[in-house]
CSV table of C-alpha atoms in Angstrom, one decimal:
chain,number,residue,atom,x,y,z
F,1,MET,CA,6.0,24.5,-36.0
F,2,LEU,CA,5.0,28.2,-35.8
F,3,ILE,CA,1.6,27.2,-34.6
F,4,CYS,CA,3.3,25.1,-31.9
F,5,ILE,CA,5.3,28.0,-30.6
F,6,LEU,CA,2.3,30.3,-30.7
F,7,LEU,CA,0.2,27.8,-28.7
F,8,ILE,CA,2.9,27.4,-26.1
F,9,ALA,CA,3.3,31.2,-25.8
F,10,LEU,CA,-0.5,31.5,-25.4
F,11,ALA,CA,-0.5,28.8,-22.7
F,12,GLY,CA,2.4,30.6,-20.9
F,13,ILE,CA,0.6,33.9,-21.0
F,14,LEU,CA,-2.7,32.4,-19.8
F,15,SER,CA,-0.9,30.7,-16.9
F,16,TYR,CA,0.8,33.9,-16.0
F,17,LEU,CA,-2.5,35.8,-16.0
F,18,LEU,CA,-4.1,33.1,-13.8
F,19,GLY,CA,-1.2,33.5,-11.4
F,20,SER,CA,-1.7,37.3,-11.4
F,21,ILE,CA,-5.1,36.9,-9.8
F,22,ASN,CA,-3.9,37.6,-6.3
F,23,PHE,CA,-6.5,36.4,-3.8
F,24,ALA,CA,-4.6,37.9,-0.9
F,25,ILE,CA,-5.0,41.4,-2.2
F,26,ILE,CA,-8.5,40.9,-3.5
F,27,LEU,CA,-9.8,39.3,-0.3
F,28,SER,CA,-8.1,41.7,2.1
F,29,LYS,CA,-9.7,44.6,0.3
F,30,LEU,CA,-13.0,42.9,0.2
F,31,PHE,CA,-13.1,41.9,3.9
F,32,VAL,CA,-11.3,44.8,5.7
F,33,LYS,CA,-10.9,47.4,3.0
F,34,LYS,CA,-7.1,47.1,3.3
F,35,ASP,CA,-4.3,46.2,0.9
F,36,VAL,CA,-2.5,43.4,2.7
F,37,ARG,CA,0.8,44.6,1.2
F,38,ASP,CA,0.6,47.8,3.4
F,39,TYR,CA,0.5,45.8,6.6
F,40,GLY,CA,2.4,43.2,8.5
F,41,SER,CA,5.2,41.7,6.5
F,42,GLY,CA,4.0,43.4,3.3
F,43,ASN,CA,3.7,40.0,1.6
F,44,ALA,CA,0.6,39.3,-0.5
F,45,GLY,CA,0.1,35.8,0.8
F,46,MET,CA,-2.0,33.7,3.1
F,47,THR,CA,0.0,34.2,6.3
F,48,ASN,CA,-0.1,38.0,6.1
F,49,VAL,CA,-3.9,37.8,5.2
F,50,VAL,CA,-4.5,35.9,8.4
F,51,ARG,CA,-2.7,38.5,10.5
F,52,THR,CA,-4.3,41.4,8.6
F,53,ALA,CA,-7.8,40.3,7.8
F,54,GLY,CA,-8.5,37.1,9.8
F,55,LYS,CA,-8.7,33.4,9.4
F,56,LEU,CA,-11.6,33.2,6.9
F,57,PRO,CA,-9.9,35.4,4.3
F,58,GLY,CA,-6.7,33.6,4.9
F,59,ILE,CA,-8.3,30.2,4.2
F,60,LEU,CA,-10.0,31.5,1.1
F,61,THR,CA,-6.7,32.9,-0.1
F,62,LEU,CA,-5.1,29.6,0.4
F,63,VAL,CA,-7.8,27.7,-1.5
F,64,GLY,CA,-7.7,30.3,-4.3
F,65,ASP,CA,-4.0,30.2,-4.7
F,66,ILE,CA,-3.9,26.4,-4.7
F,67,CYS,CA,-6.7,26.2,-7.4
F,68,LYS,CA,-5.0,28.6,-9.7
F,69,GLY,CA,-1.7,26.7,-9.6
F,70,ALA,CA,-3.6,23.4,-10.3
F,71,ALA,CA,-5.5,25.0,-13.2
F,72,ALA,CA,-2.4,26.4,-14.8
F,73,VAL,CA,-0.5,23.1,-14.6
F,74,SER,CA,-3.6,21.3,-16.1
F,75,ILE,CA,-3.4,23.5,-19.2
F,76,GLY,CA,0.1,22.1,-20.0
F,77,ARG,CA,-0.3,18.6,-18.6
F,78,PHE,CA,-3.8,17.6,-19.9
F,79,LEU,CA,-4.6,20.0,-22.7
F,80,LEU,CA,-1.9,21.6,-24.8
F,81,TYR,CA,1.2,19.4,-24.5
F,82,PRO,CA,-0.5,16.1,-25.1
F,83,TYR,CA,-2.1,17.6,-28.2
F,84,LEU,CA,1.2,19.1,-29.5
F,85,TYR,CA,3.2,15.9,-28.8
F,86,GLY,CA,0.6,13.9,-30.7
F,87,ARG,CA,1.1,16.2,-33.7
F,88,PHE,CA,4.8,17.0,-33.7
F,89,ASP,CA,6.4,14.1,-31.7
F,90,HIS,CA,9.2,16.1,-30.1
F,91,LEU,CA,10.6,15.0,-26.7
F,92,TRP,CA,10.5,18.6,-25.3
F,93,LEU,CA,6.7,18.5,-25.8
F,94,LEU,CA,6.1,15.8,-23.2
F,95,PRO,CA,3.3,16.6,-20.8
F,96,VAL,CA,5.6,16.8,-17.8
F,97,TYR,CA,7.6,19.6,-19.4
F,98,GLY,CA,4.3,21.4,-20.2
F,99,ALA,CA,3.2,21.0,-16.6
F,100,PHE,CA,6.5,22.6,-15.3
F,101,PHE,CA,6.3,25.4,-17.9
F,102,CYS,CA,2.7,26.4,-17.2
F,103,GLY,CA,3.2,25.9,-13.4
F,104,THR,CA,6.3,28.2,-13.4
F,105,CYS,CA,4.5,30.8,-15.5
F,106,CYS,CA,1.7,30.8,-12.9
F,107,MET,CA,4.2,31.1,-10.1
F,108,LEU,CA,5.8,34.2,-11.8
F,109,GLY,CA,2.3,35.7,-12.2
F,110,HIS,CA,1.7,35.2,-8.5
F,111,ILE,CA,5.0,36.8,-7.5
F,112,PHE,CA,4.8,39.5,-10.1
F,113,PRO,CA,1.1,40.0,-10.8
F,114,ALA,CA,0.3,42.2,-13.8
F,115,PHE,CA,-3.0,43.2,-12.2
F,116,PHE,CA,-1.4,44.6,-9.0
F,117,GLY,CA,1.7,46.5,-9.9
F,118,PHE,CA,3.9,43.4,-10.1
F,119,ARG,CA,4.0,43.2,-6.3
F,120,GLY,CA,2.7,39.8,-5.2
F,121,GLY,CA,3.3,36.9,-2.9
F,122,LYS,CA,5.9,34.3,-2.4
F,123,GLY,CA,4.2,31.4,-4.2
F,124,VAL,CA,4.0,28.7,-1.6
F,125,ALA,CA,0.3,28.0,-1.8
F,126,THR,CA,0.4,28.3,-5.6
F,127,ALA,CA,3.2,25.7,-5.6
F,128,VAL,CA,0.9,23.4,-3.6
F,129,GLY,CA,-1.5,23.5,-6.5
F,130,VAL,CA,1.2,23.0,-9.0
F,131,TRP,CA,2.6,19.9,-7.3
F,132,LEU,CA,-0.8,18.5,-6.6
F,133,ILE,CA,-1.1,17.9,-10.4
F,134,LEU,CA,2.6,17.2,-11.0
F,135,ASP,CA,2.9,14.5,-8.4
F,136,TRP,CA,0.9,14.2,-5.1
F,137,ARG,CA,3.7,12.1,-3.5
F,138,VAL,CA,6.3,14.9,-3.9
F,139,LEU,CA,3.7,17.3,-2.5
F,140,LEU,CA,2.9,15.0,0.5
F,141,ILE,CA,6.6,14.9,1.4
F,142,ALA,CA,6.9,18.6,1.2
F,143,LEU,CA,3.8,19.2,3.3
F,144,ALA,CA,5.0,16.7,5.9
F,145,LEU,CA,8.3,18.6,6.2
F,146,PHE,CA,6.5,21.9,6.3
F,147,LEU,CA,4.1,20.7,9.1
F,148,ALA,CA,6.9,19.2,11.1
F,149,VAL,CA,8.9,22.5,11.1
F,150,PHE,CA,5.8,24.6,11.6
F,151,LEU,CA,4.5,22.6,14.6
F,152,ILE,CA,7.9,23.0,16.3
F,153,THR,CA,8.6,26.7,15.4
F,154,LYS,CA,5.2,28.2,14.4
F,155,ILE,CA,7.2,30.0,11.7
F,156,VAL,CA,5.6,29.5,8.2
F,157,SER,CA,8.7,30.6,6.3
F,158,ALA,CA,10.9,28.1,7.9
F,159,GLY,CA,8.6,25.2,6.9
F,160,SER,CA,8.2,26.7,3.4
F,161,LEU,CA,12.0,26.9,2.9
F,162,LEU,CA,12.5,23.2,3.9
F,163,ALA,CA,9.6,22.1,1.7
F,164,ALA,CA,11.0,24.0,-1.3
F,165,ALA,CA,14.4,22.5,-0.8
F,166,SER,CA,12.9,19.0,-0.8
F,167,LEU,CA,11.4,19.2,-4.2
F,168,PRO,CA,14.4,18.2,-6.4
F,169,VAL,CA,15.3,15.4,-4.0
F,170,SER,CA,11.8,14.0,-4.0
F,171,ALA,CA,11.5,14.4,-7.8
F,172,TYR,CA,14.6,12.5,-8.4
F,173,LEU,CA,13.7,9.6,-6.0
F,174,LEU,CA,10.1,9.3,-7.1
F,175,TYR,CA,10.8,9.6,-10.9
F,176,PRO,CA,8.8,9.3,-13.1
F,177,LEU,CA,6.5,11.9,-11.6
F,178,GLY,CA,3.1,10.4,-11.2
F,179,GLY,CA,3.5,8.7,-14.6
F,180,LEU,CA,3.6,12.2,-16.2
F,181,THR,CA,7.1,11.8,-17.6
F,182,GLY,CA,6.4,8.8,-19.8
F,183,GLN,CA,8.4,7.7,-22.8
F,184,GLN,CA,11.9,9.2,-22.8
F,185,ALA,CA,11.7,12.2,-20.4
F,186,ASN,CA,15.1,12.6,-18.7
F,187,ARG,CA,15.3,12.1,-15.0
F,188,TRP,CA,18.0,14.7,-14.6
F,189,ILE,CA,16.0,17.3,-16.6
F,190,VAL,CA,13.0,16.7,-14.4
F,191,THR,CA,15.1,17.0,-11.3
F,192,LEU,CA,16.7,20.2,-12.6
F,193,LEU,CA,13.2,21.7,-13.3
F,194,ALA,CA,12.1,20.8,-9.8
F,195,ALA,CA,15.3,22.4,-8.4
F,196,LEU,CA,14.7,25.6,-10.3
F,197,PHE,CA,11.1,25.6,-9.1
F,198,GLY,CA,12.2,25.2,-5.5
F,199,LEU,CA,14.9,27.9,-6.0
F,200,LEU,CA,12.2,30.4,-7.1
F,201,ILE,CA,10.4,30.0,-3.8
F,202,ILE,CA,13.7,30.1,-1.8
F,203,VAL,CA,14.9,33.3,-3.5
F,204,LYS,CA,11.5,35.0,-2.9
F,205,HIS,CA,12.0,34.2,0.8
F,206,ARG,CA,15.5,35.8,1.0
F,207,THR,CA,14.3,38.5,3.4
F,208,ASN,CA,12.8,35.7,5.6
F,209,ILE,CA,16.1,33.9,5.5
F,210,VAL,CA,17.9,37.0,6.8
F,211,ARG,CA,15.3,37.4,9.6
F,212,LEU,CA,15.6,33.7,10.5
F,213,CYS,CA,19.4,33.9,10.8
F,214,LYS,CA,19.0,36.9,13.1
F,215,GLY,CA,16.3,35.3,15.1
F,216,GLU,CA,13.8,38.0,14.2
F,217,GLU,CA,11.3,36.0,12.2
F,218,LYS,CA,7.9,36.2,13.8
F,219,PRO,CA,5.7,33.1,14.4
F,220,LEU,CA,2.2,32.9,12.9
F,221,THR,CA,0.6,33.5,16.3
F,222,SER,CA,2.3,36.9,16.5
F,223,LYS,CA,0.1,39.9,15.7
F,224,LYS,CA,2.9,42.4,15.3
């Protein structure tokens, strides 16, 4: 069992380090010699990169963040947890739990990156990569809600908040998640994990929520 714990810890650390590769900071410095955190909203994410460095760096940031989320989840979903479950046969070692664990560690790395002074982004694009592997149907619903709100308001944070709030509802209704749950995984545990995942995004957007309530949140088209 010790080797099991060590491997899980290693997977968590690796996923966290993947998340700590913050493409917003890297690409803003590469393209315009600026740290995106010193401009605009101060957030190390795609939206602020678009405002600070332009569309191309913003698109590359989006792709990079999605890919690292997908890579981290794949460690738990396809590599480590199936191997451990085959050896130890414990319900908490089911691949869906591994996917959530590694995905959450990656999100924490993105929000608190070890390579950049623990000041990162809000994790929305990384969450897209995580849910792409967890269940594309849940992701599709979240993206549809995001796009609907964004097309109406042009405010990225408003769409992101609604998308995050939809995760536990979709996870419950679409259980089992893309066949990942399998065997005896508990629907309510999966729903709770999805809720905690969504809550992480919402909490990180707390300043945006304040600005939204005051009517001060700027649309993506704004340069100020």
